[in-house]
Short mmCIF file of C-alpha atoms and ligand atoms in Angstrom, two decimals:
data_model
loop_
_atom_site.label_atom_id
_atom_site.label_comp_id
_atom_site.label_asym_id
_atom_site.label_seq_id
_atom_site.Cartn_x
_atom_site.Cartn_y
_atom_site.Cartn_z
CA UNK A 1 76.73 87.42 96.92
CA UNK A 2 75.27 90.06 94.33
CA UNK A 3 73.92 93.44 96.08
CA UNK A 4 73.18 95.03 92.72
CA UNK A 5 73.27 93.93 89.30
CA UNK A 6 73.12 96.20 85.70
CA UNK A 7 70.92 94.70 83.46
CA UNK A 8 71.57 95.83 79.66
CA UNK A 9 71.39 99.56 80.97
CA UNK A 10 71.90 102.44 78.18
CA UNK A 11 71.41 105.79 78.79
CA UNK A 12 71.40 108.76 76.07
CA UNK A 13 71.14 112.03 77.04
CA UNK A 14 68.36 114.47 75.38
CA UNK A 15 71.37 116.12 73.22
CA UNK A 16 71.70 112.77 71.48
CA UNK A 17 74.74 111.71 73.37
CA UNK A 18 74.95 108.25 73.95
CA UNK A 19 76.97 107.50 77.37
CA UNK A 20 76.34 104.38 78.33
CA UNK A 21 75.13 101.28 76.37
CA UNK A 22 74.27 97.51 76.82
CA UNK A 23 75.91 97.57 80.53
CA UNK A 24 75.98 94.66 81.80
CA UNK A 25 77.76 94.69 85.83
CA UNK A 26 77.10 92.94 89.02
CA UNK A 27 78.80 94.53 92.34
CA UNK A 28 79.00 91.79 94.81
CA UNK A 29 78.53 92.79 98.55
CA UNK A 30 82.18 93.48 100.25
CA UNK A 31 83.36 94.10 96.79
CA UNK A 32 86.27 97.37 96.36
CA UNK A 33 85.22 97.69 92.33
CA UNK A 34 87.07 100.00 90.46
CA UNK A 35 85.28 101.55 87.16
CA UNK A 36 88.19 102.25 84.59
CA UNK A 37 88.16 103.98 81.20
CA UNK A 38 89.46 106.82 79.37
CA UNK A 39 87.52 110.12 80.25
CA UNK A 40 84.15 110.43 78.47
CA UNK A 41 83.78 106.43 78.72
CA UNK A 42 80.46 106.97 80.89
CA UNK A 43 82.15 106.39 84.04
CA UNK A 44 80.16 108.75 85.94
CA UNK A 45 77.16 107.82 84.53
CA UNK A 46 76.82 104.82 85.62
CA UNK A 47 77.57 105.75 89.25
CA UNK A 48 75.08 108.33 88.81
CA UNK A 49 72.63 105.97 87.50
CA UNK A 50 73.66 103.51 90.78
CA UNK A 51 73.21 106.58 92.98
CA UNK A 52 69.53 107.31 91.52
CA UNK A 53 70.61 110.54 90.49
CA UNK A 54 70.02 109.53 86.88
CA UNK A 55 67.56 107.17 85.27
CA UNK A 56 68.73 104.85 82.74
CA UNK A 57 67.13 105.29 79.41
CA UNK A 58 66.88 101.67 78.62
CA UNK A 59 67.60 98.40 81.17
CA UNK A 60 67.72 97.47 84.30
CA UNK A 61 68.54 98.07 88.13
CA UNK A 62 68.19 94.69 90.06
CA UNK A 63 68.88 95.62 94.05
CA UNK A 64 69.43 92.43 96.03
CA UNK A 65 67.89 93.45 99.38
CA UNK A 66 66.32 92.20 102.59
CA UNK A 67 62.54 93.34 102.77
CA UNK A 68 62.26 96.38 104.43
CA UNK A 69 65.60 97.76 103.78
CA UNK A 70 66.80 100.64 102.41
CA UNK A 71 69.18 100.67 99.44
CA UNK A 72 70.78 103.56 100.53
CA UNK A 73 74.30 104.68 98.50
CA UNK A 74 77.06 107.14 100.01
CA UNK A 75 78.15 109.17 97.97
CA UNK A 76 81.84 111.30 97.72
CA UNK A 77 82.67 113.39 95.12
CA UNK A 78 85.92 115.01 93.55
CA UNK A 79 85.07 118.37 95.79
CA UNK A 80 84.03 117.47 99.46
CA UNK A 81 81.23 119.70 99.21
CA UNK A 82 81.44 120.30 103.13
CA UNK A 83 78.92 122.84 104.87
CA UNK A 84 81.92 125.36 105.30
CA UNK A 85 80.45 127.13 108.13
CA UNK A 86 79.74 123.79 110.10
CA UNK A 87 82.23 121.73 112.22
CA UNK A 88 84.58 118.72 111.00
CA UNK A 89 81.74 116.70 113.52
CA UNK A 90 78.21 118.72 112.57
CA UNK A 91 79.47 117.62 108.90
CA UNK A 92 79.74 114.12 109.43
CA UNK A 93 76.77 114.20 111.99
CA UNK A 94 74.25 115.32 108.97
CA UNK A 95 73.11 112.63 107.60
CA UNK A 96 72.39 111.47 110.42
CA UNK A 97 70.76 114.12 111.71
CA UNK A 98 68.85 114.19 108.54
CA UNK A 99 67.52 110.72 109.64
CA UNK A 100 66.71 112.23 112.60
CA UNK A 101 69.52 111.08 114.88
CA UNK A 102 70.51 113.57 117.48
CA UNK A 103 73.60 115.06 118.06
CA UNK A 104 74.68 113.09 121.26
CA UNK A 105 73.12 109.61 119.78
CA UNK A 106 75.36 110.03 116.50
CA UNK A 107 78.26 111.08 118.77
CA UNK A 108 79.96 107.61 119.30
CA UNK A 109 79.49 106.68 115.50
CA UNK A 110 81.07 109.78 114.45
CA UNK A 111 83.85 109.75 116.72
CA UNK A 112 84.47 106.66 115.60
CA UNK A 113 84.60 107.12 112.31
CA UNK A 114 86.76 110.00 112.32
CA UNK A 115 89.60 107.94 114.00
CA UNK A 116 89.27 105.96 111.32
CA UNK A 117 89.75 108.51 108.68
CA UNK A 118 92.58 109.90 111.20
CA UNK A 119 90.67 113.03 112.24
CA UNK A 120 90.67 112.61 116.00
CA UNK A 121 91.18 116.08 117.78
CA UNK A 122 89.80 117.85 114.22
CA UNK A 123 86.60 117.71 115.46
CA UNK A 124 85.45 121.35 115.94
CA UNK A 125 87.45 122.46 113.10
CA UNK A 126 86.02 123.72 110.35
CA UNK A 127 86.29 123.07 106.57
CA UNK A 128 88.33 126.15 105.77
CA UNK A 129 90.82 125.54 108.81
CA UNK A 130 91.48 121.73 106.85
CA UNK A 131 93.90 120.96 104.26
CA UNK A 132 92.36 119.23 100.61
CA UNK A 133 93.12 116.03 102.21
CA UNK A 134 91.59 116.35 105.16
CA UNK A 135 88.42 117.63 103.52
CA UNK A 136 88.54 114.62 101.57
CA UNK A 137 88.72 112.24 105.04
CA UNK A 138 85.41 114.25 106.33
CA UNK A 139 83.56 113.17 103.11
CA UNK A 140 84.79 109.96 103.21
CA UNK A 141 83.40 109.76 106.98
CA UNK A 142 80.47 111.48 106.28
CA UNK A 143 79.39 109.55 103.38
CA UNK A 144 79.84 106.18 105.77
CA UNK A 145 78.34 107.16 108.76
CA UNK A 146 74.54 106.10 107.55
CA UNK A 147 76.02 102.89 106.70
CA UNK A 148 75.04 102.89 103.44
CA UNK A 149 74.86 99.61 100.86
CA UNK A 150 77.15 100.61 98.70
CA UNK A 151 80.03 103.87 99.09
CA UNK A 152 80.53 105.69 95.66
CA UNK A 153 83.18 107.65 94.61
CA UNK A 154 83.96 109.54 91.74
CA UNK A 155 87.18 110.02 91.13
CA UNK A 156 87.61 111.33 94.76
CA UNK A 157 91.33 111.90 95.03
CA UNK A 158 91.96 113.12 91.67
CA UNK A 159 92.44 116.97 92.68
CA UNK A 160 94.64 116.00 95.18
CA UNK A 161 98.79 116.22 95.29
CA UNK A 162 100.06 113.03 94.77
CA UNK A 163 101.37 112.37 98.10
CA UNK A 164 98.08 112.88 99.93
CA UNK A 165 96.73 110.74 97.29
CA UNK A 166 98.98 108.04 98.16
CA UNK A 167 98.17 108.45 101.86
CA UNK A 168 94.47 108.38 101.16
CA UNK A 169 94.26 105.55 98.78
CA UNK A 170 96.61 103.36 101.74
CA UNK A 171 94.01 104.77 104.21
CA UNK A 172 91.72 103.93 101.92
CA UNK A 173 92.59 100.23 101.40
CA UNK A 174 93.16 99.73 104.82
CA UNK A 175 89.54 100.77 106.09
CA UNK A 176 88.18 98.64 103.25
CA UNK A 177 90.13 95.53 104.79
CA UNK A 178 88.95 96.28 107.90
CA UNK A 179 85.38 97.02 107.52
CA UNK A 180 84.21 95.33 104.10
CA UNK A 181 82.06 97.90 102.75
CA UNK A 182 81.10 97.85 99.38
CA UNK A 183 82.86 100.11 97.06
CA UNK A 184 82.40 101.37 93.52
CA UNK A 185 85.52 103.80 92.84
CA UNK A 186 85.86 105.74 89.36
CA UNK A 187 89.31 106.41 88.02
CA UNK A 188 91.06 106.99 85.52
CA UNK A 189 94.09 105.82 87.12
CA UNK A 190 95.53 101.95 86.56
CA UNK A 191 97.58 102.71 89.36
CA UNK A 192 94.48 103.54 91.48
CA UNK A 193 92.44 100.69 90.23
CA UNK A 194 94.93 97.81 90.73
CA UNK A 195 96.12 99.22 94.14
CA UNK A 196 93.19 98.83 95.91
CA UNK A 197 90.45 97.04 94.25
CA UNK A 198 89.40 93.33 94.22
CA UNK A 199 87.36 93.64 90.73
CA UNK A 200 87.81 96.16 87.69
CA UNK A 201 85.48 96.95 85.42
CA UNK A 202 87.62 98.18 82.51
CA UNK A 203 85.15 100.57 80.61
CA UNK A 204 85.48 101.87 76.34
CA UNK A 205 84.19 104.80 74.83
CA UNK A 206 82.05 105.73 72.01
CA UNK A 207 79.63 104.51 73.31
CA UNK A 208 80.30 103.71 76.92
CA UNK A 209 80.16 100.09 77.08
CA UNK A 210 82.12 97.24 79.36
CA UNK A 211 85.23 96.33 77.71
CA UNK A 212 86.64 93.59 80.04
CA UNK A 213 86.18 92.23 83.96
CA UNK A 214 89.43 91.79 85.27
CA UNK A 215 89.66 89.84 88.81
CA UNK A 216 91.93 90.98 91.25
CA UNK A 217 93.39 87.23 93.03
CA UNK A 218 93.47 88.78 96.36
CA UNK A 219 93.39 92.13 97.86
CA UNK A 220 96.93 94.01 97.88
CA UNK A 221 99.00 93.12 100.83
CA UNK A 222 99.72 95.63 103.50
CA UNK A 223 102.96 96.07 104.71
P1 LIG B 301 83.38 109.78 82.39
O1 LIG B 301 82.93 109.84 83.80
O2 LIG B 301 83.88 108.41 82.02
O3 LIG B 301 84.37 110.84 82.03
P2 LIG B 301 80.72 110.70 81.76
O4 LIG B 301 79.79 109.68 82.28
O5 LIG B 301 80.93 111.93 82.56
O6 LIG B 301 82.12 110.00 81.44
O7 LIG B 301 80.25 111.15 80.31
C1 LIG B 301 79.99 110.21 79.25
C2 LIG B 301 79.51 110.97 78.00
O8 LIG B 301 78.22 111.51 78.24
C3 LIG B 301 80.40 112.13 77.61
O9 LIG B 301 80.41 112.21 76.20
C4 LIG B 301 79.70 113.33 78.22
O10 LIG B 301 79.98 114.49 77.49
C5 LIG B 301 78.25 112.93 78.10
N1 LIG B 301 77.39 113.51 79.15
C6 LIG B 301 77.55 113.35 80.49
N2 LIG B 301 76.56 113.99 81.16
C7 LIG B 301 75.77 114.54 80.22
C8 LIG B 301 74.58 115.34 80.28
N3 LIG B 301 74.01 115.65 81.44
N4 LIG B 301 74.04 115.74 79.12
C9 LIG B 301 74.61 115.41 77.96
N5 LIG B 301 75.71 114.68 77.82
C10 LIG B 301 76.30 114.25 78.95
P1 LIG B 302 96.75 113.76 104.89
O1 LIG B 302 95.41 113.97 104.30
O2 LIG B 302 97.45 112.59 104.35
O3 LIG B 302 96.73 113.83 106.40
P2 LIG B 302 97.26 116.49 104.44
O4 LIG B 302 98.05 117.21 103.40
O5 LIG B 302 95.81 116.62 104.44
O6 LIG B 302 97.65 114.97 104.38
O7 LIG B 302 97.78 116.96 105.86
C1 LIG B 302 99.00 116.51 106.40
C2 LIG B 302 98.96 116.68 107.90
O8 LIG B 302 99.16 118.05 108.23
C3 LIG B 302 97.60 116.30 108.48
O9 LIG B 302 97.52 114.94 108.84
C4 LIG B 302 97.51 117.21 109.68
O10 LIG B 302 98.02 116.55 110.83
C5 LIG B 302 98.38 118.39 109.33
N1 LIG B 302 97.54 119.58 108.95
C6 LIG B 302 97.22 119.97 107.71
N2 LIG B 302 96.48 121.10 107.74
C7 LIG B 302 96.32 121.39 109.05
C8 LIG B 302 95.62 122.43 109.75
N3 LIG B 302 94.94 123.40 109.12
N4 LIG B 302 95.66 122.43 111.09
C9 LIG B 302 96.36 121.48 111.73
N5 LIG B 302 97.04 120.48 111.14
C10 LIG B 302 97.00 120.44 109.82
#
């Protein structure tokens, strides 16, 4: 069923650039939706605009949600922007603890998340002690750990060496089968968006528009 649908949304910045125009997108709830396009297609934008970091210039934002709820977004980003003096735990922790939750009632929600991002025993580390891919594992906990609506990520894995790529995006795909969160994922990788998404949104420049929907049959199979 639809969580959020785009509505005809443009957005030109106030240098004239036109990023994103006449976007028309529904992300169903438990979708993994890749956003594809060459770079400079308005990729970004529209997360950013699905975030709330940006408002559209012209269109639409139609949130499907229970009254009363929050439509709250995670967000991970191509640097894990990770307090660097805090621990692998107190980063997760903070979102929580920005809600108000306290260290020991967040405690079984982060431990379990970081077995599932295959942190367990990292806990009091901190961000300097990790390597890039295990920085990218504490975002990716941290930016669950509220339970958000929907998890965005922006080309997360793209600074990464190839092989810890590979071992993320498996990770990856195999907490999504598990857990059915709703993903939007930016890339610029076909590889990337056929390996673990159920929908792609194939996105063209000049301007940023929607060039085709392409339905993934079934999820890829795990071995
Ligand atoms: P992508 O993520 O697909 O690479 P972006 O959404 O980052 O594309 O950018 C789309 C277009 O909008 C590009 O031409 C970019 O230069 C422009 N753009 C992005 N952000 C801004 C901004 N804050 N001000 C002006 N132009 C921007
Ligand atoms: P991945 O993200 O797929 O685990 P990484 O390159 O991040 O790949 O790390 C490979 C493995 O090396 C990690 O799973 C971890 O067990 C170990 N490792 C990396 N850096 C450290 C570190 N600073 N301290 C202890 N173990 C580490």
């Amino acid at each position: 069923k639809p969580l959020l649908s785009l509505r005809a949304v443009g957005k030109t910045f106030s240098n004239g650039v036109t990023a994103l125009s006449n976007v028309d997108m529904t992300i169903r709830e438990g979708d993994f939706l890749s956003l594809l396009g060459p770079s400079g297609c308005g990729k970004s934008t529209a997360l950013r605009i699905i975030a709330g970091l940006t408002a559209p210039t012209t269109g639409t934002l139609d949130w499907s949600r229970k009254p009363g709820e929050e439509s709250s977004v995670g967000f991970v980003f191509q640097e894990p922007t990770l307090l660097p003096w805090a621990s692998v735990f107190d980063n997760v922790w903070l979102p929580l603890r920005l809600k108000g939750v306290s260290r020991s009632d967040a405690a079984p929600a982060v431990s379990q998340l970081l077995e599932r991002v295959h942190l367990s025993g990292f806990e009091n580390a901190v961000p300097r002690e990790l390597s890039g891919g295990m920085k990218m594992r504490v975002s990716i906990a941290r930016a669950l750990v509220t339970k958000p609506r929907v998890l965005l990520m922006d080309e997360p894995f793209a600074a990464l060496d190839e092989i810890t790529r590979f071992k993320l995006n498996n990770d990856l795909l195999e907490l999504w089968q598990d857990e059915r969160f709703t993903v939007v994922f930016v890339t610029h990788s076909v590889f990337e968006s056929v390996f673990l998404s159920n929908r792609i949104v194939v996105m063209a420049a000049r301007p940023g528009r929607v060039f085709q929907e392409v339905e993934v049959d079934a999820p890829y199979p795990r071995d």
